[in-house]
Amino acid sequence: MPEQNASQSILDAAERIFALHGFEGASMRQISVEAGVAQALLHYHFGTKEKLYEAMFSRRSDAINTERAARLDVLFAAGGEQLPSLASLLEALFRPTVEFGHEGQAGNMFSRVLAATANADDERSRALIATHYDAIAQRFIDAFQRVVPGLKPSDAVWSYMFAIGVGMTMMAATGRAGRLSGGVCNDSDVDAVMARIVPFISAGIEALTSHSST
Amino acid sequence: MPEQNASQSILDAAERIFALHGFEGASMRQISVEAGVAQALLHYHFGTKEKLYEAMFSRRSDAINTERAARLDVLFAAGGEQLPSLASLLEALFRPTVEFGHEGQAGNMFSRVLAATANADDERSRALIATHYDAIAQRFIDAFQRVVPGLKPSDAVWSYMFAIGVGMTMMAATGRAGRLSGGVCNDSDVDAVMARIVPFISAGIEALTSHSST
DNA sequence: GTCTATAGTTCGATAGAC
DNA sequence: GTCTATCGAACTATAGAC
């Protein structure tokens, strides 16, 4: 049981409460109770609820996208003669999120925050995704074009959007797959989902090279 | 400009306000202003905020899923000798949502509500999806197995989950595809998205018949 | 840095006139 | 059915002691 400072406790509590109830549904009171500190301390360290949310979001997404960038660097290392596989790109896209999203906590709380933020269309969500995810997204879109011959630039963008959509099944982890399969499928079983997501998306992207629309 | 009764005005306003701000972020006051009625009238007609949300959700989802069921009935009509194509199943899955989601209103407000509800993991969202979407989901899962030889039952469930995930790109319509493509891709252009979603998902599902995991 | 106490606002819901 | 008026609870944020 490591002693950690109040800021970290607050961020951990915020991650969990925001994941369970959303930005509007979560309250500063609830977060302060979960963190075991006075409510005023949240404002002392982070100013407003809005800025606490941004700090909570940045902490994990910066770690995730640093790792993603490092993996892309390795895959496209200078001097490497052959291109990486599409499957290895998808591993680099998804693994850091499912590995860095939880840290000691039960369940992957940040993935739920991310799924909700990516799908919302309010200004706060849009700005967070644009600031923290658009640059790395461009790198993956470029990578798709390099490893899939004949993939048009616009279809590389669609490929990325669809891939993220499929990955949402794993990130949101609503338990619906289990319900629909009578308990056979488990959307929290990362390895099982990855084993299906990767071939599914790979084949989907390849198929976009041959469709006829503009 | 058709005269409509207060209940319909309230549901229309609720759909729009809930789509823009979520359940917790929307207020009964805001909805009453948008509908042009007194706030007390919302409680007279629908009781609580919770029940208003459910009424708003049911109105569109019942219309959508009645249409989906009718399309499945036609595709698998008794006496029909040949099986429908996978592409035609995906049309039956997605078209009713994008066509019935808006009715006069600009933008497809209900699709945004649906995307948020499907991805959330609170009890209200889970119950609404289970009540209004699980039965028709089972019909699509069964249909996938019938038209794709060699698709295992559990992979048919994953196919459905992944298909819905891809469709979220269109339903959430956050504008991100446009941002990432410098304006070339438009996630509100239903025909353009459908032209790519259908081959993408079709190829993805076919690919699941040959992967080796259990 | 961390606390208690509270100011000031907004919320969902209801009472009661018409 | 529709309105005005309002209650009591919850919220974000701040003031000020230690």
Coordinates of C-alpha atoms (C1' of nucleotides) in Angstrom, one line a residue:
Chain A
M1 CA 0.0 0.0 0.0
P2 CA 2.2 2.9 -1.2
E3 CA 1.8 6.3 0.4
Q4 CA 0.9 8.7 -2.4
N5 CA 0.4 12.4 -2.3
A6 CA -3.0 14.1 -2.4
S7 CA -2.8 15.2 -6.1
Q8 CA -2.4 11.6 -7.2
S9 CA -5.2 10.4 -4.9
I10 CA -7.5 13.1 -6.4
L11 CA -6.6 12.2 -10.0
D12 CA -7.3 8.5 -9.2
A13 CA -10.6 9.3 -7.6
A14 CA -11.5 11.6 -10.5
E15 CA -10.7 9.0 -13.1
R16 CA -13.0 6.5 -11.4
I17 CA -15.9 8.8 -10.7
F18 CA -15.8 10.5 -14.1
A19 CA -15.6 7.1 -15.8
L20 CA -18.7 5.9 -13.9
H21 CA -20.9 9.0 -14.1
G22 CA -19.6 11.2 -16.9
F23 CA -18.5 14.8 -16.6
E24 CA -21.8 16.3 -15.7
G25 CA -23.0 13.3 -13.6
A26 CA -19.9 13.4 -11.4
S27 CA -19.7 15.8 -8.5
M28 CA -16.6 17.4 -6.8
R29 CA -18.1 16.2 -3.5
Q30 CA -18.2 12.6 -4.6
I31 CA -14.6 12.8 -5.9
S32 CA -13.3 14.3 -2.7
V33 CA -15.0 11.6 -0.6
E34 CA -13.5 8.9 -2.9
A35 CA -10.0 10.5 -2.6
G36 CA -10.4 10.9 1.2
V37 CA -9.7 14.7 1.2
A38 CA -11.7 17.9 1.7
Q39 CA -13.5 19.2 -1.3
A40 CA -11.7 22.5 -1.1
L41 CA -8.4 20.7 -1.8
L42 CA -9.6 19.8 -5.3
H43 CA -10.0 23.5 -6.1
Y44 CA -6.7 24.3 -4.5
H45 CA -4.8 21.8 -6.7
F46 CA -6.8 22.0 -9.9
G47 CA -8.8 25.2 -9.9
T48 CA -12.1 24.1 -11.4
K49 CA -14.0 20.9 -12.2
E50 CA -13.2 21.5 -15.9
K51 CA -9.4 21.7 -15.3
L52 CA -9.5 18.6 -13.0
Y53 CA -11.1 16.7 -15.8
E54 CA -8.4 17.9 -18.2
A55 CA -5.6 17.0 -15.8
M56 CA -7.1 13.5 -15.3
F57 CA -7.5 13.1 -19.1
S58 CA -4.0 14.3 -19.9
R59 CA -2.2 12.1 -17.3
R60 CA -3.2 8.8 -19.0
S61 CA -3.4 10.0 -22.6
D62 CA 0.1 11.4 -22.6
A63 CA 1.5 8.2 -21.3
I64 CA -0.5 6.2 -23.8
N65 CA 0.5 8.3 -26.8
T66 CA 4.2 8.5 -25.8
E67 CA 4.2 4.7 -25.8
R68 CA 2.3 4.6 -29.2
A69 CA 4.8 6.9 -30.8
A70 CA 7.7 4.8 -29.5
R71 CA 6.2 1.7 -30.9
L72 CA 5.7 3.4 -34.3
D73 CA 9.3 4.6 -34.2
V74 CA 10.5 1.0 -33.7
L75 CA 8.3 -0.4 -36.5
F76 CA 9.5 2.2 -39.0
A77 CA 13.1 2.3 -37.7
A78 CA 15.5 4.0 -40.0
G79 CA 17.5 1.3 -41.9
G80 CA 14.7 -1.2 -41.5
E81 CA 14.3 -2.7 -45.0
Q82 CA 10.9 -4.1 -44.8
L83 CA 7.6 -2.5 -43.9
P84 CA 5.8 -3.6 -40.7
S85 CA 2.7 -5.7 -41.0
L86 CA -0.8 -4.1 -40.7
A87 CA -1.4 -6.4 -37.7
S88 CA 1.7 -4.9 -35.9
L89 CA 0.4 -1.4 -36.5
L90 CA -3.0 -2.3 -34.9
E91 CA -1.1 -3.7 -31.9
A92 CA 0.7 -0.4 -31.6
L93 CA -2.6 1.4 -31.9
F94 CA -4.5 -0.5 -29.2
R95 CA -2.2 -2.2 -26.7
P96 CA -0.9 1.0 -25.0
T97 CA -4.5 2.0 -24.3
V98 CA -5.5 -1.2 -22.7
E99 CA -2.2 -1.5 -20.8
F100 CA -1.8 2.0 -19.5
G101 CA -5.5 2.6 -18.8
H102 CA -5.5 0.9 -15.5
E103 CA -2.8 1.1 -12.9
G104 CA -3.6 -1.0 -9.8
Q105 CA -7.3 -0.2 -10.1
A106 CA -9.8 -2.9 -10.9
G107 CA -11.2 -2.4 -14.4
N108 CA -9.9 0.0 -17.0
M109 CA -11.4 3.2 -15.9
F110 CA -9.6 5.5 -18.2
S111 CA -10.7 3.5 -21.3
R112 CA -14.2 4.3 -20.4
V113 CA -13.5 8.0 -20.1
L114 CA -11.8 7.8 -23.4
A115 CA -14.6 6.0 -25.1
A116 CA -17.2 8.5 -23.8
T117 CA -15.0 11.5 -24.8
A118 CA -14.3 10.2 -28.3
N119 CA -18.0 9.7 -29.0
A120 CA -19.3 12.9 -27.6
D121 CA -19.7 16.1 -29.6
D122 CA -19.5 18.8 -27.0
E123 CA -16.8 21.4 -27.1
R124 CA -14.8 20.0 -24.2
S125 CA -14.6 16.5 -25.6
R126 CA -13.8 17.7 -29.1
A127 CA -10.9 19.9 -27.8
L128 CA -9.4 17.1 -25.6
I129 CA -9.4 14.6 -28.5
A130 CA -8.0 17.1 -30.9
T131 CA -5.3 18.2 -28.6
H132 CA -4.2 14.8 -27.3
Y133 CA -5.1 12.4 -30.1
D134 CA -5.2 14.0 -33.5
A135 CA -1.4 14.2 -34.0
I136 CA -0.8 10.5 -33.2
A137 CA -3.8 9.7 -35.3
Q138 CA -2.2 11.3 -38.3
R139 CA 0.9 9.1 -37.8
F140 CA -1.3 6.0 -37.9
I141 CA -3.2 7.2 -40.9
D142 CA 0.1 7.8 -42.8
A143 CA 1.3 4.4 -41.6
F144 CA -1.8 2.7 -43.0
Q145 CA -1.1 4.2 -46.4
R146 CA 2.5 3.0 -46.4
V147 CA 1.8 -0.6 -45.5
V148 CA -1.4 -1.0 -47.6
P149 CA -0.7 -0.4 -51.3
G150 CA -3.5 1.2 -53.1
L151 CA -5.2 2.7 -50.0
K152 CA -6.2 6.2 -50.9
P153 CA -5.6 9.1 -48.4
S154 CA -9.3 9.6 -47.7
D155 CA -9.8 5.8 -47.2
A156 CA -6.8 5.8 -44.8
V157 CA -8.7 8.3 -42.7
W158 CA -11.9 6.2 -42.8
S159 CA -9.8 3.1 -41.9
Y160 CA -8.5 4.9 -38.8
M161 CA -12.0 6.0 -37.8
F162 CA -13.5 2.5 -38.3
A163 CA -10.6 0.9 -36.4
I164 CA -11.2 3.2 -33.4
G165 CA -14.9 2.4 -33.6
V166 CA -14.2 -1.4 -33.4
G167 CA -11.7 -0.8 -30.6
M168 CA -14.5 1.0 -28.7
T169 CA -16.1 -2.5 -28.1
M170 CA -13.1 -3.2 -25.9
M171 CA -12.7 0.2 -24.4
A172 CA -16.3 0.8 -23.4
A173 CA -16.6 -2.8 -22.1
T174 CA -20.3 -2.5 -21.3
G175 CA -20.7 -6.3 -21.0
R176 CA -23.1 -6.5 -23.8
A177 CA -21.1 -9.1 -25.7
G178 CA -21.5 -11.4 -22.7
R179 CA -25.2 -10.8 -22.5
L180 CA -25.7 -11.4 -26.3
S181 CA -23.7 -14.6 -26.2
G182 CA -25.1 -16.2 -23.0
G183 CA -21.8 -15.6 -21.3
V184 CA -19.4 -17.0 -23.9
C185 CA -18.0 -13.7 -25.1
N186 CA -16.3 -11.4 -22.6
D187 CA -15.5 -7.8 -23.7
S188 CA -13.1 -7.4 -20.7
D189 CA -10.9 -10.2 -21.9
V190 CA -8.4 -8.1 -23.8
D191 CA -6.5 -10.9 -25.4
A192 CA -9.6 -12.6 -26.7
V193 CA -10.9 -9.3 -28.1
M194 CA -7.5 -8.4 -29.7
A195 CA -7.4 -11.8 -31.4
R196 CA -10.5 -10.9 -33.2
I197 CA -10.2 -7.2 -33.6
V198 CA -6.9 -7.4 -35.5
P199 CA -7.9 -9.8 -38.3
F200 CA -11.3 -8.0 -38.5
I201 CA -9.8 -4.6 -39.0
S202 CA -7.0 -5.8 -41.2
A203 CA -9.4 -7.4 -43.6
G204 CA -11.7 -4.4 -43.5
I205 CA -8.9 -2.0 -44.4
E206 CA -7.6 -4.2 -47.3
A207 CA -11.2 -4.3 -48.6
L208 CA -11.2 -0.5 -48.9
T209 CA -8.5 -0.6 -51.6
S210 CA -10.9 -2.2 -54.0
H211 CA -14.2 -0.5 -53.5
S212 CA -15.2 1.7 -56.4
S213 CA -16.7 4.9 -54.8
T214 CA -14.8 8.2 -54.9
Chain B
M1 CA -45.4 24.1 -40.2
P2 CA -47.7 21.5 -38.7
E3 CA -49.4 22.2 -35.4
Q4 CA -48.4 19.5 -33.0
N5 CA -49.4 18.8 -29.4
A6 CA -47.4 19.5 -26.4
S7 CA -46.2 16.0 -25.8
Q8 CA -44.6 15.8 -29.2
S9 CA -43.0 19.2 -28.8
I10 CA -41.5 18.1 -25.4
L11 CA -40.2 14.8 -26.9
D12 CA -38.6 16.7 -29.8
A13 CA -37.0 19.2 -27.5
A14 CA -35.9 16.4 -25.1
E15 CA -34.3 14.5 -28.0
R16 CA -32.3 17.6 -29.0
I17 CA -31.2 18.7 -25.6
F18 CA -30.3 15.2 -24.4
A19 CA -28.3 14.6 -27.6
L20 CA -26.3 17.8 -27.1
H21 CA -25.7 17.6 -23.3
G22 CA -26.3 14.0 -22.2
F23 CA -28.7 12.9 -19.5
E24 CA -27.1 14.5 -16.5
G25 CA -26.0 17.6 -18.5
A26 CA -29.5 18.4 -19.8
S27 CA -32.0 20.2 -17.5
M28 CA -35.7 20.0 -17.4
R29 CA -35.7 23.8 -17.5
Q30 CA -33.7 23.8 -20.8
I31 CA -36.0 21.3 -22.4
S32 CA -39.2 23.2 -21.4
V33 CA -37.8 26.4 -22.9
E34 CA -36.8 24.6 -26.1
A35 CA -40.3 23.1 -26.3
G36 CA -42.0 26.4 -25.5
V37 CA -44.0 25.1 -22.5
A38 CA -43.9 25.5 -18.7
Q39 CA -41.5 23.2 -16.9
A40 CA -44.3 21.7 -14.9
L41 CA -45.9 20.4 -18.0
L42 CA -42.9 18.0 -18.5
H43 CA -43.7 16.4 -15.1
Y44 CA -47.4 16.3 -15.8
H45 CA -46.9 14.3 -19.1
F46 CA -43.9 12.2 -18.2
G47 CA -43.5 12.2 -14.4
T48 CA -39.7 12.4 -13.9
K49 CA -36.7 13.3 -16.0
E50 CA -35.8 9.6 -16.1
K51 CA -39.2 8.6 -17.6
L52 CA -39.0 11.5 -20.1
Y53 CA -35.6 10.1 -21.3
E54 CA -37.1 6.7 -21.6
A55 CA -40.1 8.0 -23.6
M56 CA -37.8 10.0 -25.9
F57 CA -35.6 6.9 -26.4
S58 CA -38.5 4.5 -27.0
R59 CA -40.2 6.6 -29.6
R60 CA -37.4 6.4 -32.1
S61 CA -35.9 3.1 -31.3
D62 CA -39.3 1.3 -31.6
A63 CA -39.8 2.9 -35.0
I64 CA -36.2 1.9 -36.1
N65 CA -36.4 -1.7 -34.9
T66 CA -39.9 -2.3 -36.4
E67 CA -38.4 -1.2 -39.7
R68 CA -35.3 -3.4 -39.2
A69 CA -37.5 -6.4 -38.4
A70 CA -39.6 -5.8 -41.5
R71 CA -36.4 -5.7 -43.7
L72 CA -35.1 -8.9 -42.2
D73 CA -38.5 -10.5 -42.9
V74 CA -38.3 -9.6 -46.5
L75 CA -34.7 -10.7 -46.9
F76 CA -35.5 -14.1 -45.4
A77 CA -39.0 -14.4 -46.9
A78 CA -40.4 -17.9 -46.7
G79 CA -40.1 -19.5 -50.1
G80 CA -37.1 -17.4 -51.0
E81 CA -34.6 -19.9 -52.4
Q82 CA -31.4 -18.0 -52.0
L83 CA -29.8 -16.4 -49.0
P84 CA -29.5 -12.6 -48.8
S85 CA -26.1 -11.0 -49.2
L86 CA -24.1 -9.9 -46.2
A87 CA -24.2 -6.4 -47.7
S88 CA -28.0 -6.4 -47.7
L89 CA -28.0 -7.4 -44.0
L90 CA -25.8 -4.5 -43.2
E91 CA -28.1 -2.2 -45.1
A92 CA -31.0 -3.5 -43.0
L93 CA -28.9 -3.0 -39.8
F94 CA -27.9 0.7 -40.4
R95 CA -30.3 2.4 -42.8
P96 CA -33.3 2.5 -40.5
T97 CA -31.2 4.2 -37.8
V98 CA -29.9 6.9 -40.1
E99 CA -33.3 7.4 -41.8
F100 CA -35.6 7.4 -38.8
G101 CA -33.3 9.2 -36.5
H102 CA -34.2 12.6 -37.8
E103 CA -37.6 13.8 -38.7
G104 CA -37.6 17.4 -39.9
Q105 CA -34.8 18.3 -37.5
A106 CA -31.4 19.3 -38.7
G107 CA -28.8 16.7 -37.9
N108 CA -29.6 13.3 -36.6
M109 CA -30.1 14.0 -32.9
F110 CA -31.4 10.5 -32.0
S111 CA -28.3 8.8 -33.4
R112 CA -26.2 10.8 -31.0
V113 CA -28.4 9.8 -28.1
L114 CA -28.1 6.2 -29.3
A115 CA -24.3 6.3 -29.7
A116 CA -23.9 7.7 -26.2
T117 CA -26.4 5.2 -24.7
A118 CA -24.7 2.2 -26.4
N119 CA -21.3 3.1 -25.1
A120 CA -22.1 4.0 -21.5
D121 CA -22.1 1.5 -18.7
D122 CA -24.5 3.0 -16.2
E123 CA -27.6 1.1 -15.3
R124 CA -30.1 3.3 -17.2
S125 CA -28.1 3.0 -20.4
R126 CA -27.7 -0.7 -20.0
A127 CA -31.4 -1.3 -19.4
L128 CA -32.5 0.8 -22.4
I129 CA -30.2 -1.1 -24.8
A130 CA -31.1 -4.5 -23.4
T131 CA -34.9 -3.7 -23.6
H132 CA -35.0 -2.1 -27.0
Y133 CA -32.0 -3.5 -28.9
D134 CA -31.0 -7.0 -27.7
A135 CA -33.8 -8.9 -29.3
I136 CA -33.2 -7.5 -32.8
A137 CA -29.5 -7.9 -32.2
Q138 CA -30.0 -11.6 -31.8
R139 CA -31.9 -11.7 -35.1
F140 CA -28.9 -10.1 -36.9
I141 CA -26.4 -12.4 -35.1
D142 CA -28.4 -15.4 -36.3
A143 CA -28.6 -13.9 -39.8
F144 CA -24.8 -13.5 -39.9
Q145 CA -24.4 -17.2 -39.1
R146 CA -26.8 -18.2 -41.8
V147 CA -25.2 -16.2 -44.6
V148 CA -21.5 -16.6 -43.6
P149 CA -20.6 -20.3 -43.8
G150 CA -18.1 -21.3 -41.1
L151 CA -18.8 -18.4 -38.8
K152 CA -18.9 -19.7 -35.2
P153 CA -21.7 -18.5 -32.9
S154 CA -19.3 -16.6 -30.6
D155 CA -17.7 -14.9 -33.6
A156 CA -21.1 -13.9 -34.9
V157 CA -21.6 -12.1 -31.6
W158 CA -18.3 -10.4 -32.0
S159 CA -19.2 -9.5 -35.6
Y160 CA -22.3 -7.8 -34.4
M161 CA -20.4 -5.8 -31.7
F162 CA -17.7 -4.8 -34.2
A163 CA -20.2 -3.8 -36.8
I164 CA -22.0 -1.6 -34.3
G165 CA -18.7 -0.1 -33.3
V166 CA -17.9 0.9 -36.9
G167 CA -21.4 2.3 -37.4
M168 CA -20.8 4.5 -34.4
T169 CA -18.5 6.6 -36.6
M170 CA -21.6 7.6 -38.5
M171 CA -24.0 7.8 -35.6
A172 CA -21.8 9.9 -33.3
A173 CA -20.8 12.2 -36.2
T174 CA -18.3 14.2 -34.2
G175 CA -16.8 15.7 -37.3
R176 CA -13.4 14.2 -36.5
A177 CA -13.1 12.5 -40.0
G178 CA -13.3 15.9 -41.6
R179 CA -10.7 17.3 -39.2
L180 CA -8.3 14.4 -39.8
S181 CA -8.7 14.6 -43.6
G182 CA -8.5 18.3 -44.1
G183 CA -12.1 18.5 -45.0
V184 CA -12.2 15.6 -47.5
C185 CA -14.1 13.1 -45.4
N186 CA -17.5 14.0 -44.0
D187 CA -19.0 11.7 -41.3
S188 CA -22.4 13.3 -41.8
D189 CA -22.5 12.2 -45.4
V190 CA -24.5 9.0 -44.9
D191 CA -24.1 7.6 -48.4
A192 CA -20.4 8.1 -48.4
V193 CA -19.9 6.5 -45.0
M194 CA -22.2 3.6 -46.0
A195 CA -20.3 3.0 -49.2
R196 CA -17.2 2.3 -47.0
I197 CA -18.8 0.8 -43.9
V198 CA -20.4 -2.1 -45.8
P199 CA -17.3 -3.5 -47.6
F200 CA -15.2 -2.9 -44.5
I201 CA -17.5 -4.8 -42.2
S202 CA -18.2 -7.5 -44.8
A203 CA -14.6 -8.3 -45.2
G204 CA -14.0 -8.1 -41.4
I205 CA -16.7 -10.7 -40.7
E206 CA -15.5 -13.0 -43.5
A207 CA -12.0 -12.8 -42.0
L208 CA -13.3 -14.1 -38.6
T209 CA -14.2 -17.5 -40.2
S210 CA -10.5 -18.3 -40.7
H211 CA -8.8 -17.0 -37.5
S212 CA -7.5 -19.8 -35.3
S213 CA -8.3 -18.7 -31.7
T214 CA -11.0 -20.4 -29.7
Chain C
dG1 C1' -1.4 22.1 2.1
dT2 C1' -5.4 21.0 4.2
dC3 C1' -9.3 21.9 6.7
dT4 C1' -14.4 23.8 8.1
dA5 C1' -18.0 26.6 6.9
dT6 C1' -20.8 28.8 3.7
dA7 C1' -22.1 31.9 -0.2
dG8 C1' -24.6 31.8 -4.4
dT9 C1' -26.6 29.2 -8.0
dT10 C1' -29.2 25.7 -10.3
dC11 C1' -31.6 21.6 -10.1
dG12 C1' -35.9 18.2 -10.1
dA13 C1' -40.2 18.2 -8.4
dT14 C1' -44.7 19.8 -6.5
dA15 C1' -48.8 22.8 -4.9
dG16 C1' -52.5 25.1 -6.5
dA17 C1' -55.0 28.6 -9.6
dC18 C1' -57.3 28.6 -14.0
Chain D
dG1 C1' -53.8 20.6 -19.8
dT2 C1' -51.3 24.4 -18.9
dC3 C1' -49.7 27.9 -16.1
dT4 C1' -47.0 30.6 -12.0
dA5 C1' -44.6 30.2 -7.9
dT6 C1' -41.8 28.0 -4.8
dC7 C1' -39.7 24.3 -1.8
dG8 C1' -35.7 21.6 -0.4
dA9 C1' -31.7 19.5 -2.0
dA10 C1' -27.6 19.4 -4.5
dC11 C1' -24.1 21.7 -6.9
dT12 C1' -19.3 24.6 -7.8
dA13 C1' -16.6 27.6 -5.8
dT14 C1' -14.5 30.6 -2.3
dA15 C1' -13.2 32.8 2.4
dG16 C1' -10.5 32.2 6.1
dA17 C1' -8.5 29.5 10.2
dC18 C1' -4.6 26.5 11.1

